[in-house]
mmCIF file of C-alpha atoms in Angstrom:
data_model
loop_
_atom_site.group_PDB
_atom_site.id
_atom_site.type_symbol
_atom_site.label_atom_id
_atom_site.label_comp_id
_atom_site.label_asym_id
_atom_site.label_seq_id
_atom_site.Cartn_x
_atom_site.Cartn_y
_atom_site.Cartn_z
ATOM 1 C CA UNK A 1084 40.651 31.918 6.797
ATOM 2 C CA UNK A 1085 37.409 30.945 8.514
ATOM 3 C CA UNK A 1086 35.824 33.024 5.684
ATOM 4 C CA UNK A 1087 37.006 30.308 3.419
ATOM 5 C CA UNK A 1088 36.241 27.784 5.335
ATOM 6 C CA UNK A 1089 32.757 28.719 5.962
ATOM 7 C CA UNK A 1090 32.903 29.513 2.324
ATOM 8 C CA UNK A 1091 33.993 25.917 1.462
ATOM 9 C CA UNK A 1092 31.543 23.922 3.798
ATOM 10 C CA UNK A 1093 28.807 26.453 2.330
ATOM 11 C CA UNK A 1094 29.673 25.246 -0.961
ATOM 12 C CA UNK A 1095 29.948 21.583 -0.008
ATOM 13 C CA UNK A 1096 26.199 21.302 1.708
ATOM 14 C CA UNK A 1097 24.948 22.996 -1.559
ATOM 15 C CA UNK A 1098 26.715 20.440 -3.718
ATOM 16 C CA UNK A 1099 25.269 17.660 -1.234
ATOM 17 C CA UNK A 1100 21.899 19.506 -1.432
ATOM 18 C CA UNK A 1101 21.916 19.533 -5.105
ATOM 19 C CA UNK A 1102 22.711 15.544 -5.708
ATOM 20 C CA UNK A 1103 19.735 14.770 -3.352
ATOM 21 C CA UNK A 1104 17.571 17.175 -5.238
ATOM 22 C CA UNK A 1105 18.426 15.176 -8.664
ATOM 23 C CA UNK A 1106 17.710 11.578 -6.856
ATOM 24 C CA UNK A 1107 14.815 12.656 -5.055
ATOM 25 C CA UNK A 1108 13.106 13.703 -8.613
ATOM 26 C CA UNK A 1109 14.691 10.474 -10.252
ATOM 27 C CA UNK A 1110 13.096 8.033 -7.395
ATOM 28 C CA UNK A 1111 9.864 9.989 -7.555
ATOM 29 C CA UNK A 1112 9.360 9.032 -11.005
ATOM 30 C CA UNK A 1113 11.117 5.446 -11.055
ATOM 31 C CA UNK A 1114 7.242 4.182 -10.926
ATOM 32 C CA UNK A 1115 7.297 4.486 -14.299
ATOM 33 C CA UNK A 1116 10.260 2.164 -15.032
ATOM 34 C CA UNK A 1117 8.153 -1.692 -15.324
ATOM 35 C CA UNK A 1118 10.289 -4.336 -13.402
ATOM 36 C CA UNK A 1119 9.675 -7.123 -15.858
ATOM 37 C CA UNK A 1120 12.515 -4.766 -18.204
ATOM 38 C CA UNK A 1121 14.519 -3.122 -15.279
ATOM 39 C CA UNK A 1122 13.464 -5.308 -12.026
ATOM 40 C CA UNK A 1123 16.692 -3.608 -9.717
ATOM 41 C CA UNK A 1124 15.623 0.261 -11.037
ATOM 42 C CA UNK A 1125 12.162 -0.409 -9.756
ATOM 43 C CA UNK A 1126 13.140 -0.695 -6.044
ATOM 44 C CA UNK A 1127 14.303 2.729 -5.981
ATOM 45 C CA UNK A 1128 11.274 3.939 -4.840
ATOM 46 C CA UNK A 1129 11.441 3.136 -1.666
ATOM 47 C CA UNK A 1130 14.225 5.377 -1.094
ATOM 48 C CA UNK A 1131 11.881 8.306 -1.858
ATOM 49 C CA UNK A 1132 10.741 8.877 2.213
ATOM 50 C CA UNK A 1133 14.477 8.850 3.002
ATOM 51 C CA UNK A 1134 15.531 11.466 0.143
ATOM 52 C CA UNK A 1135 12.419 13.299 0.960
ATOM 53 C CA UNK A 1136 13.442 14.130 4.839
ATOM 54 C CA UNK A 1137 17.112 14.619 3.435
ATOM 55 C CA UNK A 1138 16.058 17.619 1.559
ATOM 56 C CA UNK A 1139 13.506 19.058 4.078
ATOM 57 C CA UNK A 1140 16.905 18.797 6.704
ATOM 58 C CA UNK A 1141 18.688 20.743 3.855
ATOM 59 C CA UNK A 1142 15.847 23.530 3.871
ATOM 60 C CA UNK A 1143 15.710 23.728 7.908
ATOM 61 C CA UNK A 1144 20.002 24.032 7.537
ATOM 62 C CA UNK A 1145 19.742 27.057 4.678
ATOM 63 C CA UNK A 1146 16.625 28.617 6.706
ATOM 64 C CA UNK A 1147 19.249 28.623 10.121
ATOM 65 C CA UNK A 1148 22.538 29.501 8.129
ATOM 66 C CA UNK A 1149 21.674 30.638 5.106
ATOM 67 C CA UNK A 1150 18.343 31.579 4.059
ATOM 68 C CA UNK A 1151 19.599 32.740 -0.319
ATOM 69 C CA UNK A 1152 20.032 28.972 -0.790
ATOM 70 C CA UNK A 1153 16.739 27.799 0.444
ATOM 71 C CA UNK A 1154 15.521 27.903 -3.180
ATOM 72 C CA UNK A 1155 17.778 24.581 -3.416
ATOM 73 C CA UNK A 1156 15.559 22.673 -1.422
ATOM 74 C CA UNK A 1157 12.689 24.520 -2.517
ATOM 75 C CA UNK A 1158 13.298 23.621 -5.986
ATOM 76 C CA UNK A 1159 13.664 20.589 -4.462
ATOM 77 C CA UNK A 1160 9.793 19.906 -3.345
ATOM 78 C CA UNK A 1161 8.679 21.527 -6.858
ATOM 79 C CA UNK A 1162 10.238 19.052 -9.147
ATOM 80 C CA UNK A 1163 8.781 16.489 -7.306
ATOM 81 C CA UNK A 1164 5.572 18.180 -6.709
ATOM 82 C CA UNK A 1165 3.825 14.766 -8.360
ATOM 83 C CA UNK A 1166 5.259 12.369 -6.121
ATOM 84 C CA UNK A 1167 5.399 14.232 -3.020
ATOM 85 C CA UNK A 1168 1.763 14.437 -3.382
ATOM 86 C CA UNK A 1169 1.186 10.737 -3.776
ATOM 87 C CA UNK A 1170 3.612 9.638 -0.799
ATOM 88 C CA UNK A 1171 2.089 12.214 1.308
ATOM 89 C CA UNK A 1172 -1.225 13.560 0.095
ATOM 90 C CA UNK A 1173 -2.987 16.283 1.991
ATOM 91 C CA UNK A 1174 -6.980 16.474 1.204
ATOM 92 C CA UNK A 1175 -9.857 17.772 2.908
ATOM 93 C CA UNK A 1176 -12.302 15.742 4.933
ATOM 94 C CA UNK A 1177 -15.483 15.824 2.492
ATOM 95 C CA UNK A 1178 -19.325 15.241 3.689
ATOM 96 C CA UNK A 1179 -20.127 11.687 3.131
ATOM 97 C CA UNK A 1180 -23.283 11.551 0.904
ATOM 98 C CA UNK A 1181 -26.074 9.245 1.598
ATOM 99 C CA UNK A 1182 -26.087 6.481 0.217
ATOM 100 C CA UNK A 1183 -22.500 5.660 -0.145
ATOM 101 C CA UNK A 1184 -20.946 2.518 0.550
ATOM 102 C CA UNK A 1185 -18.616 1.825 3.057
ATOM 103 C CA UNK A 1186 -15.731 -0.457 2.542
ATOM 104 C CA UNK A 1187 -12.741 -1.581 4.813
ATOM 105 C CA UNK A 1188 -10.094 -3.851 3.218
ATOM 106 C CA UNK A 1189 -7.366 -5.712 5.364
ATOM 107 C CA UNK A 1190 -5.216 -8.054 5.630
ATOM 108 C CA UNK A 1191 -5.450 -9.774 8.780
ATOM 109 C CA UNK A 1192 -2.597 -12.295 8.723
ATOM 110 C CA UNK A 1193 -4.634 -15.590 9.195
ATOM 111 C CA UNK A 1194 -5.963 -13.368 12.252
ATOM 112 C CA UNK A 1195 -3.281 -14.239 14.458
ATOM 113 C CA UNK A 1196 -0.662 -11.509 13.547
ATOM 114 C CA UNK A 1197 -0.469 -10.061 16.333
ATOM 115 C CA UNK A 1198 -0.124 -12.205 19.263
ATOM 116 C CA UNK A 1199 -0.853 -10.268 22.413
ATOM 117 C CA UNK A 1200 -4.519 -10.783 21.410
ATOM 118 C CA UNK A 1201 -5.581 -14.059 22.673
ATOM 119 C CA UNK A 1202 -8.405 -13.882 20.605
ATOM 120 C CA UNK A 1203 -7.294 -12.664 17.172
ATOM 121 C CA UNK A 1204 -10.745 -13.558 15.136
ATOM 122 C CA UNK A 1205 -12.479 -11.667 17.958
ATOM 123 C CA UNK A 1206 -10.127 -8.956 18.071
ATOM 124 C CA UNK A 1207 -10.711 -8.488 13.802
ATOM 125 C CA UNK A 1208 -14.228 -8.917 14.607
ATOM 126 C CA UNK A 1209 -15.297 -6.648 17.173
ATOM 127 C CA UNK A 1210 -13.339 -3.881 15.363
ATOM 128 C CA UNK A 1211 -14.837 -4.568 12.097
ATOM 129 C CA UNK A 1212 -18.167 -4.835 13.853
ATOM 130 C CA UNK A 1213 -17.147 -1.096 15.399
ATOM 131 C CA UNK A 1214 -16.225 0.337 11.691
ATOM 132 C CA UNK A 1215 -19.593 -0.939 10.485
ATOM 133 C CA UNK A 1216 -18.418 -1.200 6.938
ATOM 134 C CA UNK A 1217 -20.979 -2.251 3.699
ATOM 135 C CA UNK A 1218 -18.039 -4.657 2.119
ATOM 136 C CA UNK A 1219 -14.998 -5.825 3.973
ATOM 137 C CA UNK A 1220 -12.164 -7.343 1.616
ATOM 138 C CA UNK A 1221 -10.103 -9.561 3.557
ATOM 139 C CA UNK A 1222 -6.825 -10.680 2.936
ATOM 140 C CA UNK A 1223 -4.964 -14.147 4.428
ATOM 141 C CA UNK A 1224 -8.781 -14.747 5.246
ATOM 142 C CA UNK A 1225 -7.351 -18.208 6.721
ATOM 143 C CA UNK A 1226 -8.458 -20.767 9.012
ATOM 144 C CA UNK A 1227 -9.809 -24.095 9.704
ATOM 145 C CA UNK A 1228 -13.380 -23.382 10.899
ATOM 146 C CA UNK A 1229 -14.147 -21.001 8.291
ATOM 147 C CA UNK A 1230 -18.265 -21.620 9.114
ATOM 148 C CA UNK A 1231 -18.093 -20.604 12.006
ATOM 149 C CA UNK A 1232 -16.587 -17.038 10.729
ATOM 150 C CA UNK A 1233 -18.985 -17.111 8.522
ATOM 151 C CA UNK A 1234 -21.733 -17.228 11.422
ATOM 152 C CA UNK A 1235 -19.732 -14.240 13.399
ATOM 153 C CA UNK A 1236 -19.642 -12.051 10.652
ATOM 154 C CA UNK A 1237 -23.497 -12.873 10.022
ATOM 155 C CA UNK A 1238 -24.195 -11.840 13.045
ATOM 156 C CA UNK A 1239 -22.619 -8.041 12.657
ATOM 157 C CA UNK A 1240 -24.692 -7.624 9.555
ATOM 158 C CA UNK A 1241 -22.201 -9.169 6.840
ATOM 159 C CA UNK A 1242 -24.927 -11.606 5.969
ATOM 160 C CA UNK A 1243 -23.326 -12.504 2.283
ATOM 161 C CA UNK A 1244 -19.362 -14.355 2.391
ATOM 162 C CA UNK A 1245 -17.208 -16.142 0.637
ATOM 163 C CA UNK A 1246 -13.536 -17.008 0.304
ATOM 164 C CA UNK A 1247 -10.905 -18.269 -2.380
ATOM 165 C CA UNK A 1248 -8.342 -20.462 -1.385
ATOM 166 C CA UNK A 1249 -5.806 -19.771 -2.973
ATOM 167 C CA UNK A 1250 -2.885 -22.301 -1.195
ATOM 168 C CA UNK A 1251 -3.620 -24.618 1.161
ATOM 169 C CA UNK A 1252 -0.612 -26.956 2.184
ATOM 170 C CA UNK A 1253 2.130 -28.035 5.071
ATOM 171 C CA UNK A 1254 3.972 -24.894 4.280
ATOM 172 C CA UNK A 1255 1.921 -22.265 3.338
ATOM 173 C CA UNK A 1256 -1.800 -21.036 3.397
ATOM 174 C CA UNK A 1257 -3.636 -18.035 1.768
ATOM 175 C CA UNK A 1258 -6.795 -17.362 1.171
ATOM 176 C CA UNK A 1259 -8.540 -13.878 -0.076
ATOM 177 C CA UNK A 1260 -11.999 -13.228 1.372
ATOM 178 C CA UNK A 1261 -15.079 -10.747 1.217
ATOM 179 C CA UNK A 1262 -17.520 -10.561 3.867
ATOM 180 C CA UNK A 1263 -20.737 -8.272 2.613
ATOM 181 C CA UNK A 1264 -23.949 -6.713 3.088
ATOM 182 C CA UNK A 1265 -25.215 -7.138 -0.400
ATOM 183 C CA UNK A 1266 -25.713 -10.049 -2.424
ATOM 184 C CA UNK A 1267 -22.958 -11.604 -4.332
ATOM 185 C CA UNK A 1268 -24.290 -12.627 -8.016
ATOM 186 C CA UNK A 1269 -21.199 -13.748 -9.323
ATOM 187 C CA UNK A 1270 -17.422 -14.485 -8.671
ATOM 188 C CA UNK A 1271 -14.339 -14.493 -10.843
ATOM 189 C CA UNK A 1272 -10.571 -16.057 -10.071
ATOM 190 C CA UNK A 1273 -8.206 -13.590 -12.014
ATOM 191 C CA UNK A 1274 -5.565 -15.881 -13.487
ATOM 192 C CA UNK A 1275 -1.537 -15.380 -13.198
ATOM 193 C CA UNK A 1276 1.300 -16.974 -12.205
ATOM 194 C CA UNK A 1277 1.816 -17.071 -8.567
ATOM 195 C CA UNK A 1278 2.704 -19.831 -5.887
ATOM 196 C CA UNK A 1279 0.830 -17.912 -2.498
ATOM 197 C CA UNK A 1280 -0.764 -15.235 -3.783
ATOM 198 C CA UNK A 1281 -3.969 -14.496 -5.706
ATOM 199 C CA UNK A 1282 -6.526 -12.334 -6.924
ATOM 200 C CA UNK A 1283 -10.456 -12.790 -7.197
ATOM 201 C CA UNK A 1284 -13.577 -9.803 -8.633
ATOM 202 C CA UNK A 1285 -17.125 -10.628 -6.345
ATOM 203 C CA UNK A 1286 -19.803 -8.850 -8.507
ATOM 204 C CA UNK A 1287 -22.043 -7.295 -6.207
ATOM 205 C CA UNK A 1288 -25.840 -5.752 -5.823
ATOM 206 C CA UNK A 1289 -25.899 -2.661 -4.776
ATOM 207 C CA UNK A 1290 -29.459 -1.308 -4.993
ATOM 208 C CA UNK A 1291 -30.242 -0.913 -9.423
ATOM 209 C CA UNK A 1292 -26.687 -1.178 -10.183
ATOM 210 C CA UNK A 1293 -23.269 -4.108 -10.058
ATOM 211 C CA UNK A 1294 -20.428 -3.300 -8.798
ATOM 212 C CA UNK A 1295 -17.576 -4.916 -9.283
ATOM 213 C CA UNK A 1296 -15.106 -5.535 -6.089
ATOM 214 C CA UNK A 1297 -11.225 -7.428 -6.888
ATOM 215 C CA UNK A 1298 -9.909 -8.092 -4.022
ATOM 216 C CA UNK A 1299 -5.653 -8.689 -4.235
ATOM 217 C CA UNK A 1300 -2.937 -10.206 -2.767
ATOM 218 C CA UNK A 1301 -0.332 -9.517 -4.789
ATOM 219 C CA UNK A 1302 3.112 -11.013 -4.976
ATOM 220 C CA UNK A 1303 5.088 -10.647 -1.628
ATOM 221 C CA UNK A 1304 8.778 -10.068 -1.322
ATOM 222 C CA UNK A 1305 9.567 -13.376 0.306
ATOM 223 C CA UNK A 1306 11.764 -11.410 3.323
ATOM 224 C CA UNK A 1307 11.890 -14.355 5.857
ATOM 225 C CA UNK A 1308 13.004 -13.500 9.564
ATOM 226 C CA UNK A 1309 16.886 -13.357 9.122
ATOM 227 C CA UNK A 1310 16.459 -10.978 6.495
ATOM 228 C CA UNK A 1311 14.048 -8.729 8.103
ATOM 229 C CA UNK A 1312 17.082 -8.756 11.006
ATOM 230 C CA UNK A 1313 19.680 -7.875 9.306
ATOM 231 C CA UNK A 1314 17.838 -5.421 7.051
ATOM 232 C CA UNK A 1315 17.187 -3.891 10.698
ATOM 233 C CA UNK A 1316 20.568 -3.733 11.887
ATOM 234 C CA UNK A 1317 21.449 -2.080 8.871
ATOM 235 C CA UNK A 1318 19.170 0.487 9.787
ATOM 236 C CA UNK A 1319 21.243 1.013 12.737
ATOM 237 C CA UNK A 1320 24.298 0.552 11.561
ATOM 238 C CA UNK A 1321 25.169 -2.417 13.711
ATOM 239 C CA UNK A 1322 26.546 -4.237 10.798
ATOM 240 C CA UNK A 1323 30.137 -3.647 9.252
ATOM 241 C CA UNK A 1324 30.857 -2.025 5.712
ATOM 242 C CA UNK A 1325 31.282 -5.797 3.603
ATOM 243 C CA UNK A 1326 28.586 -7.315 5.529
ATOM 244 C CA UNK A 1327 26.032 -4.629 5.453
ATOM 245 C CA UNK A 1328 26.630 -4.090 1.799
ATOM 246 C CA UNK A 1329 26.218 -7.729 0.959
ATOM 247 C CA UNK A 1330 23.355 -8.421 3.185
ATOM 248 C CA UNK A 1331 21.618 -4.857 1.223
ATOM 249 C CA UNK A 1332 22.671 -6.811 -2.151
ATOM 250 C CA UNK A 1333 20.789 -9.607 -0.907
ATOM 251 C CA UNK A 1334 17.817 -7.718 -0.202
ATOM 252 C CA UNK A 1335 17.424 -5.637 -3.364
ATOM 253 C CA UNK A 1336 17.518 -9.056 -5.276
ATOM 254 C CA UNK A 1337 14.531 -10.040 -3.144
ATOM 255 C CA UNK A 1338 13.017 -6.959 -4.151
ATOM 256 C CA UNK A 1339 13.892 -6.893 -7.457
ATOM 257 C CA UNK A 1340 12.553 -10.171 -7.958
ATOM 258 C CA UNK A 1341 9.522 -10.151 -6.249
ATOM 259 C CA UNK A 1342 8.681 -6.669 -8.105
ATOM 260 C CA UNK A 1343 9.437 -8.322 -11.856
ATOM 261 C CA UNK A 1344 6.520 -11.117 -10.893
ATOM 262 C CA UNK A 1345 4.355 -8.405 -9.251
ATOM 263 C CA UNK A 1346 3.862 -6.509 -12.404
ATOM 264 C CA UNK A 1347 1.998 -9.123 -15.050
ATOM 265 C CA UNK A 1348 0.098 -9.488 -11.876
ATOM 266 C CA UNK A 1349 -0.759 -5.986 -11.602
ATOM 267 C CA UNK A 1350 -1.729 -6.356 -15.778
ATOM 268 C CA UNK A 1351 -3.691 -9.040 -15.352
ATOM 269 C CA UNK A 1352 -6.025 -7.194 -12.806
ATOM 270 C CA UNK A 1353 -6.098 -4.084 -15.256
ATOM 271 C CA UNK A 1354 -6.846 -6.647 -18.257
ATOM 272 C CA UNK A 1355 -9.694 -7.911 -15.889
ATOM 273 C CA UNK A 1356 -10.932 -4.476 -15.381
ATOM 274 C CA UNK A 1357 -10.639 -2.883 -18.685
ATOM 275 C CA UNK A 1358 -12.214 -6.479 -20.047
ATOM 276 C CA UNK A 1359 -15.400 -5.289 -17.876
ATOM 277 C CA UNK A 1360 -15.346 -1.075 -18.379
ATOM 278 C CA UNK A 1361 -18.874 0.104 -18.107
ATOM 279 C CA UNK A 1362 -19.208 -1.387 -14.556
ATOM 280 C CA UNK A 1363 -18.625 0.276 -11.668
ATOM 281 C CA UNK A 1364 -15.320 -1.197 -10.123
ATOM 282 C CA UNK A 1365 -13.176 -1.420 -6.755
ATOM 283 C CA UNK A 1366 -9.692 -2.859 -6.943
ATOM 284 C CA UNK A 1367 -8.475 -2.974 -3.386
ATOM 285 C CA UNK A 1368 -6.180 -5.138 -1.055
ATOM 286 C CA UNK A 1369 -2.151 -5.944 0.226
ATOM 287 C CA UNK A 1370 -0.372 -4.619 -3.133
ATOM 288 C CA UNK A 1371 2.765 -5.230 -1.336
ATOM 289 C CA UNK A 1372 4.534 -2.223 -3.269
ATOM 290 C CA UNK A 1373 5.095 1.336 -1.892
ATOM 291 C CA UNK A 1374 2.890 4.437 -3.170
ATOM 292 C CA UNK A 1375 6.680 5.060 -5.238
ATOM 293 C CA UNK A 1376 6.051 1.774 -7.375
ATOM 294 C CA UNK A 1377 5.058 0.575 -10.593
ATOM 295 C CA UNK A 1378 1.959 -1.409 -9.391
ATOM 296 C CA UNK A 1379 0.592 2.106 -8.428
ATOM 297 C CA UNK A 1380 1.694 3.562 -11.023
ATOM 298 C CA UNK A 1381 -0.141 1.361 -13.763
ATOM 299 C CA UNK A 1382 -3.306 0.397 -11.763
ATOM 300 C CA UNK A 1383 -3.508 4.816 -10.929
ATOM 301 C CA UNK A 1384 -3.022 5.108 -15.152
ATOM 302 C CA UNK A 1385 -6.567 3.251 -14.816
ATOM 303 C CA UNK A 1386 -8.465 3.770 -12.376
ATOM 304 C CA UNK A 1387 -8.556 6.659 -9.127
ATOM 305 C CA UNK A 1388 -5.871 5.980 -6.097
ATOM 306 C CA UNK A 1389 -8.794 6.391 -3.721
ATOM 307 C CA UNK A 1390 -6.248 7.538 -0.771
ATOM 308 C CA UNK A 1391 -4.567 9.960 -2.910
ATOM 309 C CA UNK A 1392 -7.437 11.672 -3.882
ATOM 310 C CA UNK A 1393 -9.121 11.454 -0.603
ATOM 311 C CA UNK A 1394 -6.203 10.770 2.282
ATOM 312 C CA UNK A 1395 -4.386 12.617 4.407
ATOM 313 C CA UNK A 1396 -0.691 12.085 5.549
ATOM 314 C CA UNK A 1397 1.709 8.951 5.018
ATOM 315 C CA UNK A 1398 -1.104 6.138 6.016
ATOM 316 C CA UNK A 1399 1.339 3.535 7.110
ATOM 317 C CA UNK A 1400 -0.739 0.491 6.433
ATOM 318 C CA UNK A 1401 2.123 -1.936 6.932
ATOM 319 C CA UNK A 1402 3.158 -1.353 10.592
ATOM 320 C CA UNK A 1403 6.362 -3.881 11.035
ATOM 321 C CA UNK A 1404 9.139 -1.397 12.777
ATOM 322 C CA UNK A 1405 11.746 -0.245 9.643
ATOM 323 C CA UNK A 1406 9.701 -2.074 7.201
ATOM 324 C CA UNK A 1407 6.414 0.828 7.538
ATOM 325 C CA UNK A 1408 4.962 1.436 4.556
ATOM 326 C CA UNK A 1409 1.743 2.047 2.509
ATOM 327 C CA UNK A 1410 1.645 -1.113 0.858
ATOM 328 C CA UNK A 1411 -1.838 -1.503 1.105
ATOM 329 C CA UNK A 1412 -4.345 0.187 -1.508
ATOM 330 C CA UNK A 1413 -7.666 0.939 -2.368
ATOM 331 C CA UNK A 1414 -8.543 2.450 -6.364
ATOM 332 C CA UNK A 1415 -11.769 3.060 -7.939
ATOM 333 C CA UNK A 1416 -13.312 3.394 -11.326
ATOM 334 C CA UNK A 1417 -14.458 6.440 -13.100
ATOM 335 C CA UNK A 1418 -18.074 5.843 -12.343
ATOM 336 C CA UNK A 1419 -17.320 6.229 -8.268
ATOM 337 C CA UNK A 1420 -16.729 8.931 -6.090
ATOM 338 C CA UNK A 1421 -14.554 8.219 -3.393
ATOM 339 C CA UNK A 1422 -14.567 9.473 0.081
ATOM 340 C CA UNK A 1423 -12.117 10.543 2.799
ATOM 341 C CA UNK A 1424 -10.076 6.865 2.486
ATOM 342 C CA UNK A 1425 -7.795 6.355 5.845
ATOM 343 C CA UNK A 1426 -5.300 3.801 7.005
ATOM 344 C CA UNK A 1427 -6.527 2.976 10.762
ATOM 345 C CA UNK A 1428 -3.047 3.228 12.598
ATOM 346 C CA UNK A 1429 -4.468 2.185 16.199
ATOM 347 C CA UNK A 1430 -6.136 -1.243 14.879
ATOM 348 C CA UNK A 1431 -2.764 -3.438 15.685
ATOM 349 C CA UNK A 1432 -4.450 -7.144 15.682
ATOM 350 C CA UNK A 1433 -2.163 -7.817 12.597
ATOM 351 C CA UNK A 1434 0.672 -6.619 11.093
ATOM 352 C CA UNK A 1435 -1.077 -4.685 8.578
ATOM 353 C CA UNK A 1436 -3.640 -1.935 9.701
ATOM 354 C CA UNK A 1437 -7.023 -1.565 7.720
ATOM 355 C CA UNK A 1438 -8.063 0.721 5.162
ATOM 356 C CA UNK A 1439 -11.480 2.256 5.137
ATOM 357 C CA UNK A 1440 -12.737 4.730 2.511
ATOM 358 C CA UNK A 1441 -16.358 5.947 1.661
ATOM 359 C CA UNK A 1442 -17.424 5.233 -2.011
ATOM 360 C CA UNK A 1443 -20.808 6.423 -4.023
ATOM 361 C CA UNK A 1444 -21.648 4.916 -7.698
ATOM 362 C CA UNK A 1445 -22.006 8.161 -9.726
ATOM 363 C CA UNK A 1446 -25.647 8.114 -11.569
ATOM 364 C CA UNK A 1447 -25.796 6.542 -15.140
ATOM 365 C CA UNK A 1448 -26.226 9.434 -17.175
#
């Protein structure tokens, strides 16, 4: 009787593990789904870390109780190798060559994302000064005293400053800006449909090269405080079954709608990059989308994902509880070599963590 029960439980767990593996692989490659055609399916990539963790727990279970069945989760890891390396890259640190450019991308939440600091702008500015970057791309670069901020950036060696105002109404404000040691020779606004988000390209004179830096704040998910609170309650199991299902459906709809709006924005930026092929290009910013997403996948089809190529670990750039994800990204063209891309999880002056990377423009053949 006990032996039969053990066999039944083993078969039940094995079946659950197989289902988890199949779902993990399908979800891992859901970044190929175009949100404009299948909005809801495009949201499934957010479940990848949960399924990855479950498969890891299954591996520990088999190693403890029936090691011969450990092949099931191991096979899952092999089949999902590509999305695993995207979500959790494990690159070794490299020596940064002379002449490399240090770029910092940061959504500063209007310099007031973490209200424990009395002067959010000074906290951000002091941090940037300590990093000593050559280029700083800022999302939500909003203030009512821009000339002051430009002067403060100039004091830390970022001589050239420019900000594009996306929206400025009673309900919302948003801007994207660049602060750099290199002269700005041109600025293009990249046109696409959005009420509060946007992208712009700055052409910088870097030695004998012209470097195009595209700073982006792609479509937000527009989750209000109530949505976020309801999601946390779902995660903690504090809602009844019916309420949890209703709230989950509402959240999925909002995420799907944002994905559908974001996809053509990504295409607009890629069209701009393609139109200026031949120049070294950097594309960075707040994508509002996870590593397993159409946004990242589409961009990586044409450009190098600097974090996947040179970073280590999950790299959580959005730091709000229950919403921790890597939604800030950096890409470069083939004529740029990235080094040691990282997310600074210790800088808490915003609801985002800054992304830092070193980049070297390859010599022309």
